[in-house]
Coordinates of C-alpha atoms in Angstrom, one line a residue:
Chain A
X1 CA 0.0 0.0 0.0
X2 CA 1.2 3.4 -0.9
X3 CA -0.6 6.4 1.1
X4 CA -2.2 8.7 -1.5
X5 CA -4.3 12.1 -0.4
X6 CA -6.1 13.5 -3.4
X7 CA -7.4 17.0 -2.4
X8 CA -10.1 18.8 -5.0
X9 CA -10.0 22.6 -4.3
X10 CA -12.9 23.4 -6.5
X11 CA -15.1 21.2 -3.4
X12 CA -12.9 23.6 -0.4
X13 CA -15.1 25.5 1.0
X14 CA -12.1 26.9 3.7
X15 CA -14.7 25.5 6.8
X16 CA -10.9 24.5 8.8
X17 CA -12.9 21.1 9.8
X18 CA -10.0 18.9 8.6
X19 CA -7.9 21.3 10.6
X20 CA -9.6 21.0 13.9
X21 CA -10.3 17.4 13.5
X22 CA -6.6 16.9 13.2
X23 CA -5.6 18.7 16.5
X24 CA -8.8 16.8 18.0
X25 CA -7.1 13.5 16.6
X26 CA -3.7 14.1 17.6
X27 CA -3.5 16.3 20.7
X28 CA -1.6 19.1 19.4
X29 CA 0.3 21.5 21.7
X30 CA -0.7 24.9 21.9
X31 CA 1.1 26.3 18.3
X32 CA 1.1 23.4 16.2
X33 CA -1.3 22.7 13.7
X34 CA -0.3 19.6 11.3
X35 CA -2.8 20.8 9.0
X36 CA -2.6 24.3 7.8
X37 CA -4.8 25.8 5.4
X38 CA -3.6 28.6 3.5
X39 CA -6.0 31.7 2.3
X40 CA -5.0 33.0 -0.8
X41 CA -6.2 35.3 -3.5
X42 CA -6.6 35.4 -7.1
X43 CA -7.4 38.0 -9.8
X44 CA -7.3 41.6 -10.0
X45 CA -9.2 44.3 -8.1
X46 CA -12.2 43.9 -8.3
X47 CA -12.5 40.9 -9.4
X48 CA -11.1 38.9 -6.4
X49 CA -11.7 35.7 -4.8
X50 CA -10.3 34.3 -1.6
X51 CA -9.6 31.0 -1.8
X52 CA -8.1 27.9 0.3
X53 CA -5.5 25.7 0.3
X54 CA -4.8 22.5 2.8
X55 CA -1.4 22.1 3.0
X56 CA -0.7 18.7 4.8
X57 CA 2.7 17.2 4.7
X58 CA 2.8 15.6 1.3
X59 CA 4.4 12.5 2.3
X60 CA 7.3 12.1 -0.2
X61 CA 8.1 9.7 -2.2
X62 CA 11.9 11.1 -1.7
X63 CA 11.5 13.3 1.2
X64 CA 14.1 16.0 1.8
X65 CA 13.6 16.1 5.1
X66 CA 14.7 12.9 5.6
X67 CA 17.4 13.1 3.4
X68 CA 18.8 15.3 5.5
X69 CA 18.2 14.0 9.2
X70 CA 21.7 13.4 10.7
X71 CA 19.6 10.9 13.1
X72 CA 17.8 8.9 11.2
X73 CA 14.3 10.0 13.3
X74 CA 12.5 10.6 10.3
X75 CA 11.6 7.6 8.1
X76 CA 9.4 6.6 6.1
X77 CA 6.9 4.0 6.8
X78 CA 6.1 0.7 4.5
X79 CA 2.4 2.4 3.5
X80 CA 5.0 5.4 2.6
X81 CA 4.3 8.0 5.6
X82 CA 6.8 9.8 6.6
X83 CA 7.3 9.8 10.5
X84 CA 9.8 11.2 12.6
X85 CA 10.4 9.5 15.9
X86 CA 10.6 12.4 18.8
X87 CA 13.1 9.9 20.8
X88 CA 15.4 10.2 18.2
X89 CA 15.0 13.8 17.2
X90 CA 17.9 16.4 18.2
X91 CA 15.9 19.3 17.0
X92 CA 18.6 20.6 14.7
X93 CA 15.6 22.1 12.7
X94 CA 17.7 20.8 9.6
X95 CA 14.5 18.9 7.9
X96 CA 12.6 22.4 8.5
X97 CA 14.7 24.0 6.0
X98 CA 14.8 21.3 3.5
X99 CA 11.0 20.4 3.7
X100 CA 9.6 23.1 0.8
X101 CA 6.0 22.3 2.2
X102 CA 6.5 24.1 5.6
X103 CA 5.0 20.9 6.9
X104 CA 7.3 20.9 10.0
X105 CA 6.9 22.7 13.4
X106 CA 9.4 22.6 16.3
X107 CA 7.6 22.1 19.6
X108 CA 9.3 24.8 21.5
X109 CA 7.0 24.1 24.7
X110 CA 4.3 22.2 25.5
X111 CA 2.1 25.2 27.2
X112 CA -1.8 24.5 28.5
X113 CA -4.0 25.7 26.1
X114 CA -5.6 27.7 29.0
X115 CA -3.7 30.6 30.4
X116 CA -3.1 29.8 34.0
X117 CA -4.6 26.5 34.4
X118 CA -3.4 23.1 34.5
X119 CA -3.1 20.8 31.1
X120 CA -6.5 19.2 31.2
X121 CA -6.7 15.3 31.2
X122 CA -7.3 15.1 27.5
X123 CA -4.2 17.5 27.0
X124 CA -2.1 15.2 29.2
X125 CA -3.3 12.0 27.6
X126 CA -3.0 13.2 23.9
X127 CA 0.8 14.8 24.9
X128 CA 1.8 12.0 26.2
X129 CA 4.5 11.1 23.3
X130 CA 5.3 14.9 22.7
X131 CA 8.6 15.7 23.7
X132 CA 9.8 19.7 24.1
X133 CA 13.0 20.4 21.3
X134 CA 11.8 17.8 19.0
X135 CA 10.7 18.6 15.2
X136 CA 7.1 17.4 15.1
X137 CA 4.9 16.6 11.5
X138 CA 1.7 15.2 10.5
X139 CA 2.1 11.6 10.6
X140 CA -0.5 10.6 7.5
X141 CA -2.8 9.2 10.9
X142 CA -0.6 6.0 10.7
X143 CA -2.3 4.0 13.8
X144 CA -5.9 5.0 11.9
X145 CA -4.6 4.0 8.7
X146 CA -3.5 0.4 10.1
X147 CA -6.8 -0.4 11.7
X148 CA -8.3 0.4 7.9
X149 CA -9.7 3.9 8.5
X150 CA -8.9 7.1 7.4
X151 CA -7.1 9.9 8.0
X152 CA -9.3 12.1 10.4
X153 CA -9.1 14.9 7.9
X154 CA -10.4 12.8 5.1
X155 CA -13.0 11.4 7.0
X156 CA -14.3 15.0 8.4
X157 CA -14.1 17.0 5.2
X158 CA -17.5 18.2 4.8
X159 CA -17.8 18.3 1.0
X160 CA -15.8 15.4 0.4
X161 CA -12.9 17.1 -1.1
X162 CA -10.4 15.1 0.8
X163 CA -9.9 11.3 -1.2
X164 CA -7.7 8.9 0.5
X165 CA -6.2 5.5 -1.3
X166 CA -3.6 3.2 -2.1
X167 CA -1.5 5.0 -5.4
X168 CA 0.0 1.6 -5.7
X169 CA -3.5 0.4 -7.1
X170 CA -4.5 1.7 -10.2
X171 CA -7.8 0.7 -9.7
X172 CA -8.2 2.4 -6.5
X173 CA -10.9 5.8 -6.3
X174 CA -7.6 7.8 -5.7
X175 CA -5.8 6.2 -8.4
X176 CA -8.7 6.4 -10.8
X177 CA -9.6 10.1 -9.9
X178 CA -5.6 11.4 -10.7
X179 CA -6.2 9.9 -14.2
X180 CA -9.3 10.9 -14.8
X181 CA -8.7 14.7 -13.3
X182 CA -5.6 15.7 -14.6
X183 CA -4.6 16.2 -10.4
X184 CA -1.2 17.1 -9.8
X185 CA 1.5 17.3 -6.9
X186 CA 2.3 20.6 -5.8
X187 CA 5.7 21.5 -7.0
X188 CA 6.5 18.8 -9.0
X189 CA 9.3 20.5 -10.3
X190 CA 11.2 20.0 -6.6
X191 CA 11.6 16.3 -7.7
X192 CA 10.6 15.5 -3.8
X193 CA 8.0 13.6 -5.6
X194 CA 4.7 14.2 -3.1
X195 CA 2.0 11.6 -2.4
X196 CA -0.9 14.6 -1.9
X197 CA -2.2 15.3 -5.1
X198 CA -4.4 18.6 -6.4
X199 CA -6.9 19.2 -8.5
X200 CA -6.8 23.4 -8.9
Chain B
X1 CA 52.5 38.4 28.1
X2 CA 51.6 42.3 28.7
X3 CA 49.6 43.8 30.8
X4 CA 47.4 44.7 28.3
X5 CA 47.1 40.8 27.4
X6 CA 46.6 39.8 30.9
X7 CA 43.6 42.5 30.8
X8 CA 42.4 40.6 27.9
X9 CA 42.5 37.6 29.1
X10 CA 40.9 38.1 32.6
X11 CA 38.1 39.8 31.2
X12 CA 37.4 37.1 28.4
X13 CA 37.9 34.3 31.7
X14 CA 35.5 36.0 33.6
X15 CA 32.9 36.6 30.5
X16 CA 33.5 32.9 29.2
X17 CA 32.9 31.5 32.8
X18 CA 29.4 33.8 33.4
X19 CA 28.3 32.9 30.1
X20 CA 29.4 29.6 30.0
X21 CA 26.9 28.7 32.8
X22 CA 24.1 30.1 31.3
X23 CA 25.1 28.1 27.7
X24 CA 25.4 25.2 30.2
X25 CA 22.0 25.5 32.1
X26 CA 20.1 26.0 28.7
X27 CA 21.7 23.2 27.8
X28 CA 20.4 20.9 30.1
X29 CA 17.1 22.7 30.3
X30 CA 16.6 23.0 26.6
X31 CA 16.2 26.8 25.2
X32 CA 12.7 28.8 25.4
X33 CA 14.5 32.1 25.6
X34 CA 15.3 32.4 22.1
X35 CA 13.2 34.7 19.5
X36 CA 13.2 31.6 17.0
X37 CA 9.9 30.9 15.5
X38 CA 9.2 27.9 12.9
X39 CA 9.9 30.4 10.3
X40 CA 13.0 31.6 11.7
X41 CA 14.1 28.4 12.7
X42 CA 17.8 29.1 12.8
X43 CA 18.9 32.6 14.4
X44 CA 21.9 34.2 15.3
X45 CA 23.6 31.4 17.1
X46 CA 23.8 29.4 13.5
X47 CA 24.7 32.6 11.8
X48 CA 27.6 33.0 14.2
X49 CA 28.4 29.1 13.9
X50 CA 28.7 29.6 10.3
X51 CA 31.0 33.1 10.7
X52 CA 33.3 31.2 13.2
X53 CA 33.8 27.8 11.3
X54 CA 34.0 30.2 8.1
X55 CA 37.2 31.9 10.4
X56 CA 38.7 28.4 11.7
X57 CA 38.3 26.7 8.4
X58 CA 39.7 29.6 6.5
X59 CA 42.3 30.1 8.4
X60 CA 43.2 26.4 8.4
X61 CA 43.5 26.6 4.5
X62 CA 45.7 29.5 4.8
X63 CA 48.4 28.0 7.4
X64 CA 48.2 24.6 5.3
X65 CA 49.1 26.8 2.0
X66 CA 51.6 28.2 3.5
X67 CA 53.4 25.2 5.0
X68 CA 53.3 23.5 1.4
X69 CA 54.8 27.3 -0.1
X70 CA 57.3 27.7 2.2
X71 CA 57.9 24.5 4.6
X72 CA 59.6 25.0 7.5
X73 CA 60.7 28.4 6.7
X74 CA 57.6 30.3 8.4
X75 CA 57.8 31.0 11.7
X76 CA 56.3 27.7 13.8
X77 CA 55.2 29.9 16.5
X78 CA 52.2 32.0 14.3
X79 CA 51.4 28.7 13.0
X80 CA 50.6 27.6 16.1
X81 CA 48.9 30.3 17.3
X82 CA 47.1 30.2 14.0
X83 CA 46.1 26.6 15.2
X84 CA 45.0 28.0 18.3
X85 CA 42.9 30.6 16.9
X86 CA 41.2 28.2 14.5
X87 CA 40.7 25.7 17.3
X88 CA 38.7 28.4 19.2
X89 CA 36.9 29.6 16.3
X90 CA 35.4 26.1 15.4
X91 CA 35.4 24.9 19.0
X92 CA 33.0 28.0 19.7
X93 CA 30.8 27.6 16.2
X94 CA 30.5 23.7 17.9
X95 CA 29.2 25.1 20.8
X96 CA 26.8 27.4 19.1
X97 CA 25.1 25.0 17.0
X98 CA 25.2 22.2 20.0
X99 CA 23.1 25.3 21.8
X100 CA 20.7 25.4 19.0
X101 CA 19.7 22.6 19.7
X102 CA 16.2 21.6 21.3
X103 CA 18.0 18.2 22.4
X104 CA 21.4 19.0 22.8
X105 CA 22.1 15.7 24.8
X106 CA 21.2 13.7 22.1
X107 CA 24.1 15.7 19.6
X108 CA 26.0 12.1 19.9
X109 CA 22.9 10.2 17.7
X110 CA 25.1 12.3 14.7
X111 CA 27.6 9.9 15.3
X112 CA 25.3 6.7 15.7
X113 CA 23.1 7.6 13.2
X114 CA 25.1 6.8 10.8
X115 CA 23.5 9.3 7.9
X116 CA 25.9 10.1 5.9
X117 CA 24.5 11.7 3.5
X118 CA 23.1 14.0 5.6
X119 CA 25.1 17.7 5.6
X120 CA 25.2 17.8 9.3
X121 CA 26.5 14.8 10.0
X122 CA 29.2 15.8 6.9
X123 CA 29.7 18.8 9.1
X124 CA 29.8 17.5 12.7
X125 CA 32.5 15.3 11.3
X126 CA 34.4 17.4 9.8
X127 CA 34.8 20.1 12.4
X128 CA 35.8 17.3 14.8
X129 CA 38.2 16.1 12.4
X130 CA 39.4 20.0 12.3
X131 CA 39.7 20.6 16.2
X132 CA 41.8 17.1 16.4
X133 CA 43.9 18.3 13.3
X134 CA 44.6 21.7 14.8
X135 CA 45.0 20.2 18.9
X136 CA 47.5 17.7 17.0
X137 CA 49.3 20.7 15.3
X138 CA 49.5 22.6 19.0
X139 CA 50.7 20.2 20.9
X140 CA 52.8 17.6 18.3
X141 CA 54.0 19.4 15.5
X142 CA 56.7 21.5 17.0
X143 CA 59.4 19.4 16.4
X144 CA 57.7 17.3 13.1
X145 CA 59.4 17.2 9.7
X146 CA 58.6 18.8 6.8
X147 CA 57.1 15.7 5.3
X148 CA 54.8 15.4 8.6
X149 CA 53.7 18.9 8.3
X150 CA 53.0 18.5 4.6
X151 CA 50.5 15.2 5.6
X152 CA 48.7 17.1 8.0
X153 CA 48.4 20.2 5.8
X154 CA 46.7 18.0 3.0
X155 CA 44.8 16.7 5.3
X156 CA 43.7 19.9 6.4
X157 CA 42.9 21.5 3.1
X158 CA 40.8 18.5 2.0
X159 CA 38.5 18.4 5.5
X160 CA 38.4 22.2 5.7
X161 CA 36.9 23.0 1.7
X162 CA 34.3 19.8 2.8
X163 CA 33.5 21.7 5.7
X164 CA 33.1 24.9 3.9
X165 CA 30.7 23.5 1.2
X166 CA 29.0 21.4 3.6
X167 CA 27.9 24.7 5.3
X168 CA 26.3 25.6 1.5
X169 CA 24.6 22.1 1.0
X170 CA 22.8 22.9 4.4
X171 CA 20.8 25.7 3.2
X172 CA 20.8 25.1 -0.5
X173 CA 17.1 23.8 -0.2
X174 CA 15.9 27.7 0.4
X175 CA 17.2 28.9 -3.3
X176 CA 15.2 28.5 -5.8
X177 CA 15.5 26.8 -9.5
X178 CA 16.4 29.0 -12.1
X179 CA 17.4 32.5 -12.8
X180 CA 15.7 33.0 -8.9
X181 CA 18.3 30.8 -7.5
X182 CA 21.4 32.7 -6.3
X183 CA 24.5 30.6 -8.5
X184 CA 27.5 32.4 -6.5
X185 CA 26.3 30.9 -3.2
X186 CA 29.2 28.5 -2.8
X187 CA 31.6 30.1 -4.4
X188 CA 30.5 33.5 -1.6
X189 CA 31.0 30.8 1.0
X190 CA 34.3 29.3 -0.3
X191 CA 35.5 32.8 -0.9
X192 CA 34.5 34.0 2.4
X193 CA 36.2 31.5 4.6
X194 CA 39.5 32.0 2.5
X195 CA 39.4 35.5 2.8
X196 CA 39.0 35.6 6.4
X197 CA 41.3 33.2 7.4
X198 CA 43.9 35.1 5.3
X199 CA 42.9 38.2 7.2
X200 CA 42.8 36.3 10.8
X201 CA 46.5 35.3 9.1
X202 CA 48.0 39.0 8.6
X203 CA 46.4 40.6 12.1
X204 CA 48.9 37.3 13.9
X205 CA 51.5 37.2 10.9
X206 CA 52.4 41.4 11.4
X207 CA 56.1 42.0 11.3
X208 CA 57.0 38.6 9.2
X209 CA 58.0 39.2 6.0
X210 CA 55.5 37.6 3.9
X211 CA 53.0 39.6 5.4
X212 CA 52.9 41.6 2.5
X213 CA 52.1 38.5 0.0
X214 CA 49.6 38.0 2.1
X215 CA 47.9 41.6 2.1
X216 CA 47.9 40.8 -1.8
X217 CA 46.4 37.7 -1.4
X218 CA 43.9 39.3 0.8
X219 CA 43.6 42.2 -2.1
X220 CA 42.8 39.3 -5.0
X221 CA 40.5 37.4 -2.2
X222 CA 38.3 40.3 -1.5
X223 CA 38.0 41.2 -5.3
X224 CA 36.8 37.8 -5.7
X225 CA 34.1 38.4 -2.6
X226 CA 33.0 42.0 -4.4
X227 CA 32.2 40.1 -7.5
X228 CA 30.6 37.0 -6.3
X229 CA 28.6 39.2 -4.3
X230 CA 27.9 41.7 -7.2
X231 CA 27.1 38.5 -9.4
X232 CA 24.6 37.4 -7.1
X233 CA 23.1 40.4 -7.0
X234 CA 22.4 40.7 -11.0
X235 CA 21.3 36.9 -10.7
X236 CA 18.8 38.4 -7.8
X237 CA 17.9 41.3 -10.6
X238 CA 17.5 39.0 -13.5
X239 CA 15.2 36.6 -11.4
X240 CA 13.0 39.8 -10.2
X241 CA 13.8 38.7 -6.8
X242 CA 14.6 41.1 -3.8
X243 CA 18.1 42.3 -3.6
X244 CA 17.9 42.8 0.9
X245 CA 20.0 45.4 2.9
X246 CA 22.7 42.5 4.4
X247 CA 23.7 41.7 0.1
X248 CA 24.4 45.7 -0.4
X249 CA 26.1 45.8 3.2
X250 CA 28.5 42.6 2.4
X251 CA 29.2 44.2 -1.1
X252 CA 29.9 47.8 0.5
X253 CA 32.0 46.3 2.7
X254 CA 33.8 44.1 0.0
X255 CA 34.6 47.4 -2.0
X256 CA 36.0 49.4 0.6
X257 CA 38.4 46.5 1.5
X258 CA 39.4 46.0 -1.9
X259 CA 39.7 50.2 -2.7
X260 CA 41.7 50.3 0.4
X261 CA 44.2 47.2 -0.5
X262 CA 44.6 48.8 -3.4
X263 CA 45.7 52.0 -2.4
X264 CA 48.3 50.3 0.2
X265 CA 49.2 48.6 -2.6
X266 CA 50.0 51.6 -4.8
X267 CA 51.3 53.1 -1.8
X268 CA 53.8 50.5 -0.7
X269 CA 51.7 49.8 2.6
X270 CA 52.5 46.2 4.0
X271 CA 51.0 46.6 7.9
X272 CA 49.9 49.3 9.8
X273 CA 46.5 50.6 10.3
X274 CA 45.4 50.5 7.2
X275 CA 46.3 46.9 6.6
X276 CA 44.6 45.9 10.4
X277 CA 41.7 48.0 8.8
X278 CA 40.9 45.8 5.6
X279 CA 41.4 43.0 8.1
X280 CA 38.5 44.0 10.0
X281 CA 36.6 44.6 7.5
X282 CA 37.0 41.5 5.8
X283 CA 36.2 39.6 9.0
X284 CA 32.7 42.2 9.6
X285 CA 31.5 41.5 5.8
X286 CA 31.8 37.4 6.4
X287 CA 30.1 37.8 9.2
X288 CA 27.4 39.9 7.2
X289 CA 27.5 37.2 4.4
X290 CA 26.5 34.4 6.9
X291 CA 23.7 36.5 8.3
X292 CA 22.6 37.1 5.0
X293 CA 23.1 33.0 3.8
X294 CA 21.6 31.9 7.5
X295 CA 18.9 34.2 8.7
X296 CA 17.8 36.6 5.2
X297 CA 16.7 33.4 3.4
X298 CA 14.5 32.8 5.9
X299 CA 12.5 35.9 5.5
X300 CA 11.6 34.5 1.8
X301 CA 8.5 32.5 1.8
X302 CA 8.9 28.5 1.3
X303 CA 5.4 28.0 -0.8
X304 CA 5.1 29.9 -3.6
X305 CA 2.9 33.3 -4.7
X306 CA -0.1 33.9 -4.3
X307 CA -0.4 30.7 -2.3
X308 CA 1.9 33.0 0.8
X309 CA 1.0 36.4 0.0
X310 CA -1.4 36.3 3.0
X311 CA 1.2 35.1 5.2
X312 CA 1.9 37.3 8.2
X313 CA 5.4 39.4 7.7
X314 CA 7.6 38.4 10.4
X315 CA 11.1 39.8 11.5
X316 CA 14.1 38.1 13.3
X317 CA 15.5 40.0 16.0
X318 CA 18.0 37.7 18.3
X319 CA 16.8 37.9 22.0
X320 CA 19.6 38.7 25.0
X321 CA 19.5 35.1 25.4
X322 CA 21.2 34.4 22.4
X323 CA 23.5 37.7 22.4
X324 CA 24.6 36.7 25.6
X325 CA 25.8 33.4 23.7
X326 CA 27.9 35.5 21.4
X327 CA 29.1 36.9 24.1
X328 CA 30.4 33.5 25.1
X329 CA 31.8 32.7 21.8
X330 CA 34.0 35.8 21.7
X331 CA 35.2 35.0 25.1
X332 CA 35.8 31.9 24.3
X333 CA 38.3 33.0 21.0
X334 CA 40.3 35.3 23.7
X335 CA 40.3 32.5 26.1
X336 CA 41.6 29.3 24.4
X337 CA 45.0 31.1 22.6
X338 CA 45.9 32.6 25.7
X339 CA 45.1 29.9 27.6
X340 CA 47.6 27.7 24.8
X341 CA 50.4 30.4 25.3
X342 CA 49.9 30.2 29.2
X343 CA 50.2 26.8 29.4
X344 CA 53.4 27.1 27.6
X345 CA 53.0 25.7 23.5
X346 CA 53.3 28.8 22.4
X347 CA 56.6 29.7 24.8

């Protein structure tokens, strides 16, 4: 199995649902946010539109990030994820300048996410594996993904522009979708070959 | 030593010793205290890593030309205080990018991770490579022959240029393809390490009488940093990207040095103030280069227009924190030469 995220922005409405189900799913510290989605805008005054962008990690095919780990922390799974493993990390910050997808955060300090209070029992529980000076990235939802479900983003998109699938299988929904779409990478032209795919 | 040197080196002690425990609790502790932010993800402490192992490589390059130029007939002593200089340089660039890090206890998974490939393990390896090269020199070379000297000097020159291009390949992920990509980024950084170490080599070679091939050498060097610089900055024009302040500052700088070599030169000027001036100089525009190669790429967005024009503008301004490292770096350069020349390998 190869992980493959197809992401139709014509169905993006910008409703940050995949972004809040992914801090839901995964705990996040105060300041880190695995998936961003970027506002833009396009045309000329006044004929503007603001538009969105998720910008998960892309999970490379030949990830410059990991290329460049002097540890070895980050790796990348058999179903093609890339992980990095925060016991292993040194936080040299190295993979945040080669990644070109700003999909990296350094976890400067895990903080409660209200001022003055204690981390609350879900904070603490979700932490857990968090570790202060470490680089920390969007793991592709691995554990979900190896029980058969999906990545909490794909599964809580509201207009179902998130598709997740095997690439490997050409007869998969993903597989069939890139063909059929013309859906492309974004910055193809890196040659860090990405496994998130775009249809503009 | 002088009173004057004794000063120095008191003051440096008692700087390197205060700072020192600070570096040493943040160390343990892990630093918060920085202004680093996932955009600015490497600051002033890398920018000054890069300046000091741009010095101590340089430098090292220079001293092991000179030994296969002229052997054994260059005074032993400067070399070695050369080697002691260099030591300190890379010794304190170690210790600022071991600072930088959010797990500094873990800096020995370099070694066990066995990534070769990987530009900071290239690094790591070759600055300790360097500091064993240059202790080796300090403490075993004084009564070596020539052929010894030559070994270690080819040695030297080999591990140092890796060094130096390592410190290209660790950034080279922030230019961009094309006519937007800057081309003259290695050879600025190749440049730049030679021509400081040659100027670190005049300010300790003053009085010898080859100090003047080297202020010529220094002349030709910072020619070649005015036009890499100057080339870069037509590449910047020709790709429409932004030509910053720290590129016009580094060239400025570049200029003056070279317009005042050259007027020494016509002039018959071999030392003095003028030729400790272009020194300085020199050693200010690398250090302007590296901010500009370190902390100015940073300021670029990573994902293209229009998808980051919305992106919040953010600035980099180092906290006391990290000045106060500086502080320990500097220290640390006044310390570790005296400290060789007290201890009696430079007697």
């Amino acid at each position: 199995m190869k992980f493959g995220m197809l992401i139709d922005l014509r169905k993006c409405v910008g409703c940050f649902a995949c972004t809040i189900a992914c801090k839901a799913e995964k705990g996040t510290p105060t300041g880190i946010n695995y998936n961003k989605v970027k506002k833009y805008e396009v045309g000329t005054y006044p004929s503007v539109k603001l538009k969105h962008i998720p910008m998960p990690c892309m999970h490379c095919d030949n990830p410059s990030c990991m290329e460049v780990c002097p540890t070895g922390a980050t790796q990348k799974h058999e179903t093609g994820v890339v992980t990095v493993d925060a016991n292993e990390c040194i936080g040299c910050k190295a993979c945040m300048i080669a990644c070109p997808y700003e999909s990296r955060q350094f976890l400067w300090e895990i903080k409660p996410y209200y001022e003055g209070q204690e981390r609350t029992p879900f904070e603490v529980y979700k932490q857990k594996d968090f570790q202060e000076g470490t680089v920390v990235k969007c793991n592709g939802c691995l554990e979900r993904i190896q029980e058969g479900l999906e990545p909490s983003c794909v599964q809580t998109c509201i207009t179902g522009a998130r598709i997740f699938g095997d690439l490997d299988d050409p007869n998969s929904e993903i597989s069939r979708l890139i063909a059929s779409s013309g859906a492309v990478p974004f910055q193809p032209e890196l040659g860090t070959e990405p496994s998130v795919y775009y249809i503009f | 030593m002088s009173t004057l040197d004794w000063i120095i080196f008191i003051v440096a002690a008692v700087v390197f010793v205060i700072t020192g425990l600070s570096i040493l609790y943040n160390m343990i502790k892990g630093h918060h205290k920085t202004r680093l932010t996932d955009k600015f993800v490497w600051g002033l402490n890398i920018q000054i890593f890069y300046a000091l192992s741009s010095f101590g490589t340089g430098l090292m390059v220079v001293m092991s030309a000179i030994i296969l130029i002229v052997g054994n007939e260059f005074p032993f002593k400067i070399l070695q205080a050369g080697n002691s200089i260099a030591l300190a340089c890379i010794l304190a660039g170690v210790i600022q990018m071991g600072i930088d890090l959010g797990k500094p206890a873990r800096a020995i998974k370099v070694l066990l991770g066995g990534k070769f490939n990987s530009p900071l393990t290239i690094d790591f390896i070759a600055l300790t490579v360097l500091m064993i090269l240059s202790i080796i020199f300090i403490v075993g070379m004084g009564a070596a022959s020539l052929a010894a000297m030559k070994v270690w000097a080819y040695l030297t020159i080999l591990i140092s240029v890796l060094c130096m291009s390592t410190h290209t390949l660790l950034v080279a992920s922030r230019f961009e393809s094309g006519f937007r990509s800057n081309s003259f980024f290695s050879a600025e950084t190749l440049v730049c390490s030679i021509w400081s170490g040659m100027a670190i080599m005049i300010l300790l070679s003053s009085g010898n009488p080859l100090t003047g091939v080297f202020v010529q050498l220094l002349l030709v060097l910072s020619a070649a940093g005015l036009i890499t610089g100057f080339s870069s900055v037509i590449v910047s024009k020709l790709g429409k990207s932004e030509i910053h302040t720290h590129k016009k500052v580094f060239i400025l700088l570049s200029a003056i040095t070279f317009i005042i070599l050259v007027i020494g030169d016509l002039a018959g000027i071999k030392q003095g103030g003028l030729v400790v001036l272009a020194c300085l100089l020199t050693l200010a525009a690398v250090i302007v280069e590296k901010a500009s190669s370190v902390i100015v790429i940073q300021q670029r967005p990573v994902i293209p227009a229009p998808f980051s024009n919305l992106d919040p503008k953010e600035r980099y301004v180092p906290s006391m924190t990290e000045i106060g490292y500086l502080l320990f770096s500097i220290a640390m350069i006044a310390v570790i030469p005296y400290g060789v020349f007290l201890i009696g390998f430079g007697a």
